[in-house]
Tab-separated table of C-alpha atoms (C1' of nucleotides) in Angstrom:
chain	number	residue	atom	x	y	z
A	764	MET	CA	-0.841	12.558	131.044
A	765	GLY	CA	-1.849	15.652	132.859
A	766	VAL	CA	-1.599	15.914	136.577
A	767	VAL	CA	-4.592	18.120	137.012
A	768	VAL	CA	-6.411	16.723	134.030
A	769	ALA	CA	-7.295	13.349	135.286
A	770	SER	CA	-9.682	11.285	133.254
A	771	ALA	CA	-9.064	12.831	129.833
A	772	VAL	CA	-12.681	12.700	128.767
A	773	ALA	CA	-15.731	14.525	129.938
A	774	ASN	CA	-14.637	15.371	133.405
A	775	SER	CA	-16.402	18.689	133.421
A	776	GLU	CA	-16.030	18.954	137.153
A	777	GLU	CA	-12.405	19.803	136.467
A	778	VAL	CA	-11.727	23.230	137.800
A	779	PHE	CA	-8.917	25.574	136.959
A	780	THR	CA	-7.553	28.383	139.032
A	781	PRO	CA	-7.782	31.874	137.545
A	782	ARG	CA	-4.090	31.814	136.816
A	783	GLN	CA	-4.417	28.527	135.064
A	784	GLN	CA	-7.276	29.896	133.024
A	785	GLN	CA	-5.049	32.743	131.938
A	786	VAL	CA	-2.617	30.162	130.686
A	787	LEU	CA	-5.370	28.276	128.894
A	788	THR	CA	-6.594	31.490	127.340
A	789	ALA	CA	-3.124	32.177	126.052
A	790	ALA	CA	-2.918	28.673	124.661
A	791	LEU	CA	-6.261	29.020	122.952
A	792	ASP	CA	-5.300	32.353	121.422
A	793	LEU	CA	-2.109	30.919	120.090
A	794	LEU	CA	-3.992	27.948	118.787
A	795	VAL	CA	-6.365	30.180	116.866
A	796	GLU	CA	-3.448	32.199	115.566
A	797	GLN	CA	-1.085	29.485	114.531
A	798	GLY	CA	-2.837	26.187	114.857
A	799	ASP	CA	-1.122	23.097	116.099
A	800	ARG	CA	2.320	24.575	115.660
A	801	LEU	CA	2.265	26.459	118.896
A	802	THR	CA	5.251	25.646	121.048
A	803	MET	CA	5.422	25.260	124.775
A	804	THR	CA	7.846	28.149	124.795
A	805	SER	CA	5.397	30.426	123.000
A	806	VAL	CA	2.629	29.552	125.423
A	807	ALA	CA	4.892	30.227	128.376
A	808	ARG	CA	5.941	33.535	126.914
A	809	ARG	CA	2.422	34.618	126.040
A	810	ALA	CA	1.125	33.657	129.437
A	811	SER	CA	4.137	35.036	131.257
A	812	CYS	CA	4.770	31.840	133.044
A	813	SER	CA	7.584	29.378	133.115
A	814	LYS	CA	7.713	26.193	131.183
A	815	GLU	CA	8.321	24.378	134.400
A	816	THR	CA	4.932	25.520	135.646
A	817	LEU	CA	3.335	24.455	132.408
A	818	TYR	CA	4.686	20.963	132.841
A	819	LYS	CA	3.814	20.869	136.484
A	820	TRP	CA	0.216	21.806	135.818
A	821	PHE	CA	-0.497	19.970	132.621
A	822	GLY	CA	2.009	17.177	132.486
A	823	ASP	CA	3.040	17.506	128.886
A	824	ARG	CA	2.090	19.179	125.641
A	825	ASP	CA	-0.868	16.917	125.063
A	826	GLY	CA	-2.060	17.564	128.564
A	827	LEU	CA	-2.043	21.269	127.920
A	828	LEU	CA	-3.942	20.896	124.660
A	829	THR	CA	-6.423	18.544	126.234
A	830	ALA	CA	-7.000	20.903	129.123
A	831	THR	CA	-7.495	23.771	126.703
A	832	VAL	CA	-10.026	21.909	124.600
A	833	GLN	CA	-11.804	20.551	127.617
A	834	TRP	CA	-11.991	23.887	129.300
A	835	GLN	CA	-13.191	25.666	126.194
A	836	ALA	CA	-15.679	22.962	125.343
A	837	ALA	CA	-17.205	23.246	128.762
A	838	LYS	CA	-18.075	26.863	128.035
A	839	VAL	CA	-20.277	25.984	125.089
A	840	LYS	CA	-23.182	24.932	127.224
A	841	ALA	CA	-25.577	27.439	125.776
A	842	PRO	CA	-28.724	28.385	127.626
A	843	GLN	CA	-31.554	25.930	127.441
A	844	VAL	CA	-34.489	27.173	125.462
A	845	ASP	CA	-36.705	27.871	128.438
A	846	ARG	CA	-40.420	27.285	128.281
A	847	TRP	CA	-41.950	26.326	124.993
A	848	ARG	CA	-45.593	25.674	124.516
A	849	LEU	CA	-46.422	22.949	122.113
A	850	ASP	CA	-47.975	24.758	119.236
A	851	ALA	CA	-46.466	24.684	115.781
A	852	ALA	CA	-45.182	28.247	115.993
A	853	SER	CA	-43.227	27.871	119.197
A	854	LEU	CA	-41.837	24.521	118.133
A	855	ARG	CA	-40.595	26.105	114.988
A	856	GLN	CA	-39.076	28.913	116.974
A	857	SER	CA	-37.236	26.544	119.278
A	858	ILE	CA	-35.829	24.582	116.399
A	859	GLU	CA	-34.765	27.723	114.627
A	860	GLN	CA	-33.007	28.882	117.756
A	861	PHE	CA	-31.077	25.668	117.898
A	862	ALA	CA	-30.150	26.024	114.285
A	863	ARG	CA	-28.798	29.503	114.923
A	864	ASP	CA	-26.803	28.322	117.926
A	865	LEU	CA	-25.361	25.392	116.067
A	866	LEU	CA	-24.429	27.272	112.934
A	867	GLY	CA	-23.106	30.240	114.823
A	868	THR	CA	-20.883	28.036	116.897
A	869	ILE	CA	-19.584	25.966	114.045
A	870	VAL	CA	-18.517	28.855	111.845
A	871	GLY	CA	-16.643	30.497	114.696
A	872	ASP	CA	-12.868	30.726	114.818
A	873	VAL	CA	-12.636	28.799	118.021
A	874	SER	CA	-14.759	25.948	116.795
A	875	VAL	CA	-12.779	25.657	113.579
A	876	THR	CA	-9.501	25.713	115.467
A	877	LEU	CA	-10.549	23.142	118.054
A	878	ASN	CA	-12.010	20.842	115.457
A	879	ARG	CA	-8.824	21.071	113.423
A	880	LEU	CA	-6.783	20.246	116.453
A	881	ALA	CA	-8.939	17.317	117.439
A	882	ILE	CA	-8.952	16.002	113.899
A	883	GLY	CA	-5.193	16.188	113.791
A	884	HIS	CA	-4.991	14.212	116.977
A	885	ALA	CA	-7.446	11.649	115.740
A	886	GLY	CA	-5.150	11.142	112.778
A	887	ALA	CA	-2.420	10.225	115.241
A	888	GLU	CA	-4.363	7.552	117.090
A	889	LYS	CA	-5.015	9.937	119.940
A	890	HIS	CA	-8.760	10.003	120.068
A	891	GLY	CA	-9.070	11.858	123.323
A	892	LEU	CA	-9.544	15.302	121.851
A	893	GLY	CA	-11.856	14.012	119.168
A	894	ALA	CA	-14.073	12.477	121.790
A	895	ILE	CA	-14.172	15.670	123.795
A	896	VAL	CA	-15.010	17.837	120.823
A	897	LEU	CA	-17.628	15.397	119.630
A	898	GLU	CA	-19.119	15.207	123.077
A	899	ASN	CA	-19.337	18.943	123.525
A	900	GLY	CA	-20.161	19.903	119.970
A	901	PRO	CA	-22.731	17.949	118.007
A	902	LEU	CA	-23.703	15.639	120.825
A	903	ALA	CA	-24.361	18.428	123.301
A	904	ILE	CA	-26.702	20.152	120.898
A	905	ARG	CA	-28.361	16.893	120.108
A	906	LYS	CA	-28.962	16.181	123.747
A	907	ARG	CA	-30.646	19.516	124.156
A	908	LEU	CA	-32.651	19.251	120.972
A	909	LYS	CA	-33.894	15.742	121.563
A	910	PRO	CA	-36.572	16.551	124.169
A	911	VAL	CA	-37.896	19.296	121.941
A	912	LEU	CA	-38.201	16.938	119.013
A	913	GLU	CA	-39.830	14.253	121.096
A	914	ALA	CA	-42.282	16.657	122.616
A	915	GLY	CA	-43.113	17.732	119.083
A	916	ARG	CA	-43.786	14.154	118.162
A	917	GLU	CA	-45.822	13.625	121.289
A	918	ALA	CA	-47.980	16.556	120.265
A	919	ARG	CA	-48.363	15.106	116.775
A	920	LEU	CA	-46.571	18.039	115.239
A	921	LEU	CA	-43.632	16.004	114.051
A	922	ARG	CA	-43.293	12.542	112.603
A	923	PHE	CA	-40.132	10.433	112.814
A	924	ASP	CA	-39.057	7.007	113.948
A	925	SER	CA	-35.866	7.846	115.749
A	926	SER	CA	-34.969	11.192	117.220
A	927	GLU	CA	-31.368	10.294	116.510
A	928	GLU	CA	-32.120	10.089	112.801
A	929	ALA	CA	-34.153	13.263	112.857
A	930	TYR	CA	-31.368	15.083	114.645
A	931	ARG	CA	-28.782	13.996	112.152
A	932	SER	CA	-30.816	15.284	109.253
A	933	PHE	CA	-31.309	18.516	111.114
A	934	PHE	CA	-27.572	18.775	111.556
A	935	GLY	CA	-27.041	18.190	107.868
A	936	LEU	CA	-29.572	20.774	106.816
A	937	VAL	CA	-28.068	23.382	109.092
A	938	VAL	CA	-24.375	22.786	108.622
A	939	ARG	CA	-24.353	21.482	105.058
A	940	ASP	CA	-20.843	21.849	103.622
A	941	ALA	CA	-19.985	24.936	105.660
A	942	GLN	CA	-17.960	23.131	108.308
A	943	ILE	CA	-15.820	21.040	106.008
A	944	ARG	CA	-15.123	24.043	103.806
A	945	LEU	CA	-14.000	26.083	106.771
A	946	LEU	CA	-11.886	23.229	108.076
A	947	LEU	CA	-10.273	22.940	104.670
A	948	GLY	CA	-9.231	26.538	104.828
A	949	GLU	CA	-11.870	28.470	102.967
A	950	THR	CA	-12.267	31.770	104.685
A	951	PHE	CA	-15.727	33.186	104.913
A	952	THR	CA	-17.353	34.643	107.961
A	953	PRO	CA	-21.099	34.872	107.526
A	954	ALA	CA	-22.685	37.836	109.236
A	955	GLU	CA	-25.242	37.361	111.957
A	956	ALA	CA	-27.963	38.015	109.424
A	957	GLU	CA	-26.772	35.325	107.067
A	958	ILE	CA	-26.618	32.842	109.850
A	959	ALA	CA	-30.140	33.725	110.859
A	960	ARG	CA	-31.310	33.362	107.294
A	961	ASP	CA	-29.644	30.001	106.889
A	962	ALA	CA	-31.042	28.831	110.180
A	963	ALA	CA	-34.524	29.842	109.047
A	964	ARG	CA	-34.093	28.021	105.766
A	965	ALA	CA	-32.827	24.901	107.472
A	966	THR	CA	-35.772	24.984	109.872
A	967	GLU	CA	-38.157	25.394	106.992
A	968	GLN	CA	-36.664	22.417	105.240
A	969	PHE	CA	-36.552	20.337	108.358
A	970	LEU	CA	-40.199	20.932	108.946
A	971	ALA	CA	-40.981	20.210	105.317
A	972	ILE	CA	-39.590	16.758	105.947
A	973	TYR	CA	-40.628	15.988	109.472
A	974	ALA	CA	-43.703	18.061	110.198
A	975	VAL	CA	-47.016	16.280	110.149
A	976	HIS	CA	-49.035	17.442	107.185
A	977	GLN	CA	-51.548	19.878	108.545
A	978	ALA	CA	-54.410	18.621	106.420
A	979	ALA	CA	-56.441	21.820	106.814
B	1224	MET	CA	7.573	23.407	96.131
B	1225	GLY	CA	7.591	20.329	94.005
B	1226	VAL	CA	9.607	20.126	90.850
B	1227	VAL	CA	7.255	17.885	88.972
B	1228	VAL	CA	4.183	19.262	90.618
B	1229	ALA	CA	3.940	22.598	89.006
B	1230	SER	CA	0.876	24.659	89.666
B	1231	ALA	CA	-0.186	23.115	92.961
B	1232	VAL	CA	-3.874	23.131	92.163
B	1233	ALA	CA	-5.940	21.239	89.678
B	1234	ASN	CA	-3.276	20.389	87.183
B	1235	SER	CA	-4.760	17.028	86.400
B	1236	GLU	CA	-2.658	16.781	83.285
B	1237	GLU	CA	0.206	16.012	85.591
B	1238	VAL	CA	1.440	12.577	84.809
B	1239	PHE	CA	3.510	10.261	86.923
B	1240	THR	CA	5.666	7.429	85.752
B	1241	PRO	CA	4.750	3.954	86.995
B	1242	ARG	CA	7.666	4.014	89.396
B	1243	GLN	CA	6.547	7.340	90.735
B	1244	GLN	CA	3.063	5.977	91.197
B	1245	GLN	CA	4.508	3.149	93.228
B	1246	VAL	CA	6.070	5.738	95.458
B	1247	LEU	CA	2.813	7.661	95.724
B	1248	THR	CA	0.976	4.470	96.557
B	1249	ALA	CA	3.421	3.773	99.329
B	1250	ALA	CA	2.989	7.303	100.620
B	1251	LEU	CA	-0.771	6.995	100.557
B	1252	ASP	CA	-0.665	3.678	102.372
B	1253	LEU	CA	1.532	5.111	105.062
B	1254	LEU	CA	-0.724	8.113	105.283
B	1255	VAL	CA	-3.733	5.897	105.884
B	1256	GLU	CA	-1.792	3.891	108.421
B	1257	GLN	CA	-0.171	6.609	110.443
B	1258	GLY	CA	-1.540	9.909	109.305
B	1259	ASP	CA	0.570	12.973	108.984
B	1260	ARG	CA	3.424	11.505	110.976
B	1261	LEU	CA	4.877	9.580	108.119
B	1262	THR	CA	8.519	10.384	107.608
B	1263	MET	CA	10.398	10.733	104.390
B	1264	THR	CA	12.556	7.870	105.540
B	1265	SER	CA	9.562	5.591	106.017
B	1266	VAL	CA	8.232	6.412	102.573
B	1267	ALA	CA	11.614	5.717	101.037
B	1268	ARG	CA	11.852	2.431	102.858
B	1269	ARG	CA	8.333	1.345	101.989
B	1270	ALA	CA	8.784	2.257	98.358
B	1271	SER	CA	12.298	0.853	98.212
B	1272	CYS	CA	13.705	4.030	96.899
B	1273	SER	CA	16.255	6.498	98.169
B	1274	LYS	CA	15.418	9.720	99.867
B	1275	GLU	CA	17.505	11.496	97.282
B	1276	THR	CA	15.098	10.308	94.618
B	1277	LEU	CA	12.157	11.423	96.697
B	1278	TYR	CA	13.572	14.912	96.914
B	1279	LYS	CA	14.524	14.953	93.284
B	1280	TRP	CA	11.046	13.999	92.166
B	1281	PHE	CA	8.920	15.888	94.618
B	1282	GLY	CA	11.084	18.680	95.904
B	1283	ASP	CA	10.293	18.414	99.571
B	1284	ARG	CA	7.921	16.790	102.003
B	1285	ASP	CA	5.067	19.065	101.096
B	1286	GLY	CA	5.639	18.374	97.441
B	1287	LEU	CA	5.329	14.669	98.073
B	1288	LEU	CA	2.131	15.082	100.052
B	1289	THR	CA	0.699	17.442	97.488
B	1290	ALA	CA	1.514	15.048	94.682
B	1291	THR	CA	-0.079	12.193	96.612
B	1292	VAL	CA	-3.273	14.095	97.274
B	1293	GLN	CA	-3.437	15.428	93.759
B	1294	TRP	CA	-2.829	12.068	92.195
B	1295	GLN	CA	-5.369	10.351	94.408
B	1296	ALA	CA	-7.926	13.070	93.953
B	1297	ALA	CA	-7.655	12.770	90.203
B	1298	LYS	CA	-8.800	9.175	90.455
B	1299	VAL	CA	-12.094	10.098	92.036
B	1300	LYS	CA	-13.634	11.232	88.791
B	1301	ALA	CA	-16.442	8.768	88.863
B	1302	PRO	CA	-18.371	7.888	85.736
B	1303	GLN	CA	-20.916	10.380	84.615
B	1304	VAL	CA	-24.457	9.181	84.948
B	1305	ASP	CA	-25.019	8.599	81.267
B	1306	ARG	CA	-28.412	9.130	79.651
B	1307	TRP	CA	-31.286	10.087	81.835
B	1308	ARG	CA	-34.700	10.818	80.556
B	1309	LEU	CA	-36.522	13.566	82.305
B	1310	ASP	CA	-39.274	11.822	84.106
B	1311	ALA	CA	-39.529	11.888	87.862
B	1312	ALA	CA	-38.364	8.312	88.280
B	1313	SER	CA	-35.137	8.656	86.347
B	1314	LEU	CA	-34.371	11.975	87.955
B	1315	ARG	CA	-34.757	10.385	91.313
B	1316	GLN	CA	-32.535	7.546	90.264
B	1317	SER	CA	-29.797	9.879	89.101
B	1318	ILE	CA	-29.878	11.837	92.328
B	1319	GLU	CA	-29.810	8.692	94.377
B	1320	GLN	CA	-26.819	7.474	92.450
B	1321	PHE	CA	-24.998	10.690	93.245
B	1322	ALA	CA	-25.889	10.329	96.871
B	1323	ARG	CA	-24.446	6.831	96.948
B	1324	ASP	CA	-21.245	7.974	95.245
B	1325	LEU	CA	-20.824	10.896	97.565
B	1326	LEU	CA	-21.512	9.030	100.760
B	1327	GLY	CA	-19.492	6.016	99.720
B	1328	THR	CA	-16.516	8.194	98.943
B	1329	ILE	CA	-16.689	10.252	102.081
B	1330	VAL	CA	-16.828	7.382	104.520
B	1331	GLY	CA	-13.841	5.689	102.890
B	1332	ASP	CA	-10.478	5.415	104.588
B	1333	VAL	CA	-8.716	7.318	101.880
B	1334	SER	CA	-11.150	10.202	101.949
B	1335	VAL	CA	-10.911	10.490	105.701
B	1336	THR	CA	-7.155	10.393	105.599
B	1337	LEU	CA	-6.810	12.944	102.842
B	1338	ASN	CA	-9.288	15.277	104.417
B	1339	ARG	CA	-7.457	15.043	107.728
B	1340	LEU	CA	-4.216	15.813	106.004
B	1341	ALA	CA	-5.615	18.764	104.131
B	1342	ILE	CA	-7.273	20.110	107.256
B	1343	GLY	CA	-4.004	19.881	109.114
B	1344	HIS	CA	-2.310	21.846	106.397
B	1345	ALA	CA	-5.048	24.430	106.336
B	1346	GLY	CA	-4.385	24.942	110.027
B	1347	ALA	CA	-0.819	25.839	109.123
B	1348	GLU	CA	-1.660	28.533	106.576
B	1349	LYS	CA	-0.902	26.112	103.760
B	1350	HIS	CA	-4.132	26.065	101.882
B	1351	GLY	CA	-2.892	24.172	98.849
B	1352	LEU	CA	-4.042	20.765	99.933
B	1353	GLY	CA	-7.335	22.083	101.230
B	1354	ALA	CA	-8.041	23.617	97.859
B	1355	ILE	CA	-7.220	20.408	96.047
B	1356	VAL	CA	-9.394	18.277	98.276
B	1357	LEU	CA	-12.220	20.757	98.094
B	1358	GLU	CA	-11.906	20.924	94.343
B	1359	ASN	CA	-11.927	17.191	93.856
B	1360	GLY	CA	-14.332	16.267	96.597
B	1361	PRO	CA	-17.496	18.272	97.111
B	1362	LEU	CA	-16.991	20.582	94.178
B	1363	ALA	CA	-16.451	17.787	91.688
B	1364	ILE	CA	-19.686	16.106	92.673
B	1365	ARG	CA	-21.471	19.406	92.590
B	1366	LYS	CA	-20.243	20.129	89.125
B	1367	ARG	CA	-21.584	16.816	87.940
B	1368	LEU	CA	-24.855	17.117	89.808
B	1369	LYS	CA	-25.608	20.634	88.697
B	1370	PRO	CA	-26.767	19.868	85.154
B	1371	VAL	CA	-29.008	17.136	86.487
B	1372	LEU	CA	-30.640	19.511	88.916
B	1373	GLU	CA	-31.058	22.202	86.327
B	1374	ALA	CA	-32.525	19.849	83.812
B	1375	GLY	CA	-34.958	18.804	86.533
B	1376	ARG	CA	-35.912	22.380	87.065
B	1377	GLU	CA	-36.247	22.937	83.338
B	1378	ALA	CA	-38.664	20.033	83.218
B	1379	ARG	CA	-40.630	21.507	86.113
B	1380	LEU	CA	-39.811	18.553	88.317
B	1381	LEU	CA	-37.740	20.553	90.748
B	1382	ARG	CA	-38.102	24.006	92.190
B	1383	PHE	CA	-35.184	26.063	93.493
B	1384	ASP	CA	-33.650	29.474	93.019
B	1385	SER	CA	-29.995	28.582	92.920
B	1386	SER	CA	-28.560	25.221	92.055
B	1387	GLU	CA	-25.714	26.059	94.388
B	1388	GLU	CA	-28.105	26.300	97.294
B	1389	ALA	CA	-29.915	23.137	96.259
B	1390	TYR	CA	-26.646	21.280	96.010
B	1391	ARG	CA	-25.533	22.346	99.446
B	1392	SER	CA	-28.718	21.088	101.036
B	1393	PHE	CA	-28.300	17.873	99.139
B	1394	PHE	CA	-24.809	17.555	100.516
B	1395	GLY	CA	-26.072	18.143	104.034
B	1396	LEU	CA	-28.836	15.589	103.752
B	1397	VAL	CA	-26.455	12.959	102.430
B	1398	VAL	CA	-23.421	13.507	104.608
B	1399	ARG	CA	-25.082	14.819	107.768
B	1400	ASP	CA	-22.651	14.415	110.683
B	1401	ALA	CA	-20.966	11.320	109.278
B	1402	GLN	CA	-17.919	13.108	107.913
B	1403	ILE	CA	-17.105	15.164	110.962
B	1404	ARG	CA	-17.551	12.158	113.217
B	1405	LEU	CA	-15.189	10.100	111.143
B	1406	LEU	CA	-12.678	12.920	111.001
B	1407	LEU	CA	-12.838	13.213	114.762
B	1408	GLY	CA	-11.896	9.601	115.099
B	1409	GLU	CA	-15.115	7.706	115.496
B	1410	THR	CA	-14.739	4.399	113.754
B	1411	PHE	CA	-17.663	3.019	111.942
B	1412	THR	CA	-17.704	1.591	108.466
B	1413	PRO	CA	-21.178	1.404	107.083
B	1414	ALA	CA	-21.835	-1.539	104.825
B	1415	GLU	CA	-22.796	-1.062	101.216
B	1416	ALA	CA	-26.398	-1.669	102.145
B	1417	GLU	CA	-26.446	1.014	104.815
B	1418	ILE	CA	-24.952	3.487	102.411
B	1419	ALA	CA	-27.579	2.640	99.870
B	1420	ARG	CA	-30.310	3.035	102.453
B	1421	ASP	CA	-28.972	6.371	103.619
B	1422	ALA	CA	-28.658	7.556	100.054
B	1423	ALA	CA	-32.257	6.585	99.425
B	1424	ARG	CA	-33.417	8.414	102.514
B	1425	ALA	CA	-31.456	11.512	101.604
B	1426	THR	CA	-32.905	11.449	98.107
B	1427	GLU	CA	-36.375	11.086	99.521
B	1428	GLN	CA	-35.859	14.056	101.787
B	1429	PHE	CA	-34.235	16.131	99.094
B	1430	LEU	CA	-37.212	15.561	96.831
B	1431	ALA	CA	-39.597	16.313	99.673
B	1432	ILE	CA	-38.014	19.732	99.793
B	1433	TYR	CA	-37.261	20.525	96.186
B	1434	ALA	CA	-39.651	18.468	94.080
B	1435	VAL	CA	-42.582	20.320	92.584
B	1436	HIS	CA	-45.760	19.193	94.279
B	1437	GLN	CA	-47.415	16.812	91.893
B	1438	ALA	CA	-50.915	18.136	92.581
B	1439	ALA	CA	-52.542	14.962	91.311
C	1201	DG	C1'	34.133	-1.982	77.484
C	1202	DA	C1'	34.305	2.940	78.679
C	1203	DG	C1'	31.362	6.625	79.873
C	1204	DC	C1'	27.161	8.170	81.835
C	1205	DG	C1'	22.823	9.029	83.854
C	1206	DA	C1'	19.329	7.268	87.083
C	1207	DC	C1'	18.772	5.337	91.166
C	1208	DC	C1'	19.596	2.775	95.796
C	1209	DG	C1'	21.248	2.668	100.567
C	1210	DT	C1'	23.219	4.931	104.189
C	1211	DA	C1'	25.666	8.030	106.739
C	1212	DC	C1'	25.663	12.676	107.916
C	1213	DC	C1'	24.276	17.635	109.160
C	1214	DG	C1'	21.366	21.259	111.164
C	1215	DT	C1'	17.663	22.560	113.631
C	1216	DA	C1'	13.457	22.962	116.029
C	1217	DC	C1'	11.181	21.728	119.904
C	1218	DG	C1'	9.710	18.862	123.900
C	1219	DT	C1'	11.400	18.231	128.251
C	1220	DT	C1'	14.358	19.009	132.300
C	1221	DA	C1'	17.344	21.577	135.465
C	1222	DC	C1'	18.602	25.481	138.095
C	1223	DG	C1'	19.292	30.078	140.131
C	1224	DG	C1'	16.535	33.982	141.569
C	1225	DT	C1'	12.166	36.251	143.320
C	1226	DT	C1'	7.736	36.647	145.588
C	1227	DC	C1'	4.679	35.585	149.321
C	1228	DG	C1'	2.030	33.448	153.033
C	1229	DG	C1'	2.714	31.393	157.649
C	1230	DC	C1'	5.065	31.578	162.169
D	1209	DG	C1'	12.769	38.467	160.027
D	1210	DC	C1'	12.962	33.449	158.532
D	1211	DC	C1'	11.440	29.260	155.893
D	1212	DG	C1'	9.572	26.791	152.413
D	1213	DA	C1'	6.457	26.508	148.545
D	1214	DA	C1'	5.223	28.213	144.298
D	1215	DC	C1'	6.601	30.370	140.461
D	1216	DC	C1'	9.449	33.036	136.866
D	1217	DG	C1'	13.080	33.260	133.325
D	1218	DT	C1'	16.498	31.067	130.947
D	1219	DA	C1'	19.848	27.896	129.835
D	1220	DA	C1'	20.813	23.265	128.710
D	1221	DC	C1'	19.840	18.399	127.024
D	1222	DG	C1'	18.208	14.814	123.849
D	1223	DT	C1'	16.145	13.489	119.896
D	1224	DA	C1'	13.517	13.025	115.849
D	1225	DC	C1'	13.303	14.254	111.369
D	1226	DG	C1'	13.839	17.140	107.119
D	1227	DG	C1'	17.203	17.723	103.976
D	1228	DT	C1'	21.986	16.720	101.710
D	1229	DA	C1'	26.122	14.252	100.313
D	1230	DC	C1'	28.405	10.327	98.728
D	1231	DG	C1'	29.843	5.764	97.342
D	1232	DG	C1'	28.090	1.774	94.814
D	1233	DT	C1'	25.150	-0.708	91.278
D	1234	DC	C1'	22.481	-1.230	87.144
D	1235	DG	C1'	21.488	-0.529	82.458
D	1236	DC	C1'	21.922	2.051	78.280
D	1237	DT	C1'	24.565	4.159	74.427
D	1238	DC	C1'	28.429	4.593	71.412
DNA sequence: GAGCGACCGTACCGTACGTTACGGTTCGGC
DNA sequence: GCCGAACCGTAACGTACGGTACGGTCGCTC
């Protein structure tokens, strides 16, 4: 286990020195470039540091990977959608913004790489990375979206039993098969415009399901 | 590359002797048990065969894995939904059946394992497995669902521009975040009943989006 | 029953990589 | 100007595992 990385999961208080962040950046770059096959030697070389330092700071290979994922995941905290009034238009806008954030993140190189890594680890009974990615990916967005959805329900703009359920359908409508296809190696990088269009479509569909019928 | 496994992708004509299938079964079992870390030695031991035979039949480790995935994937070909008349009820029933198939497959141990494996390979620039899994997973279902959707459109029961698009939203509504959560190591195994309920909900939602409004 | 091909079990080889060890350099504190 | 801590670069160690070689057994053919 890592020396600096203590509790393995969700210790966002963890702080890295600038030098350490350089190392983590190097590790992340190599991860994106060559996936899980990166070697400690290559990280050391890329970061211009010694392996000894690597081991001193991160304990072992897993510690380094965990630190990298953790550190990167912590950066995802996108800005809260600030003030939204509770009319149909602004609700729709908030939701669409979330859809764009979510989709944009998920189709990114870094997201694909980190998810691949975490999935690989999960396949080896090491669920630490999976938990971190889960926590900072889908769950983070969900946590931010939930109050919006519930305010929408409060205002009788939306109808659903459980915000959990509603969120999951939202996720499905936004992500569809894009994530699994990317993870499986299909290479497509939607432009900003496509993402926006997809987000709009997903929002439309979500509202078609969960919006209260505005009976004139 | 494998000796027996020729074209790497979608050569379903490939046939394995019973003995070879025993070996592949052993490999699959080990894969489910320990993920990508299975060794050639362990497969040989489990299948009571020599490593030499393994290499003779499958070429190398990748060949064995490819053969395993390919062979397993070929078994997924679920029965076509046979005759469906084109009223709203039977259309709905067909779609719901697809949803159950899809969800049931995806939450299964074997699916999770094989997807993990293929994703790992995709992360190492070896897209063969990813292509196979993609081909036999999502794409196979889509291929079977497509005529149903288009017949529905023909009969003015459904409205959509592209069946591709409609399928992808269907996929999203059915799978939601279940697949990625399982891949990341969350362990939940929905009962038959839950799957059926989720499939029904997804169908409901899909129709809410794509069914033509039956204006009384 | 001799010859032969397919296959098993096991011992062996080569290598890549995680991990450790060590000599040399920089730098802040006194 | 000296000391120790932190760090760099590199060499060395240990091992796990992919891949190969080989002797032995079974079963089939002539």
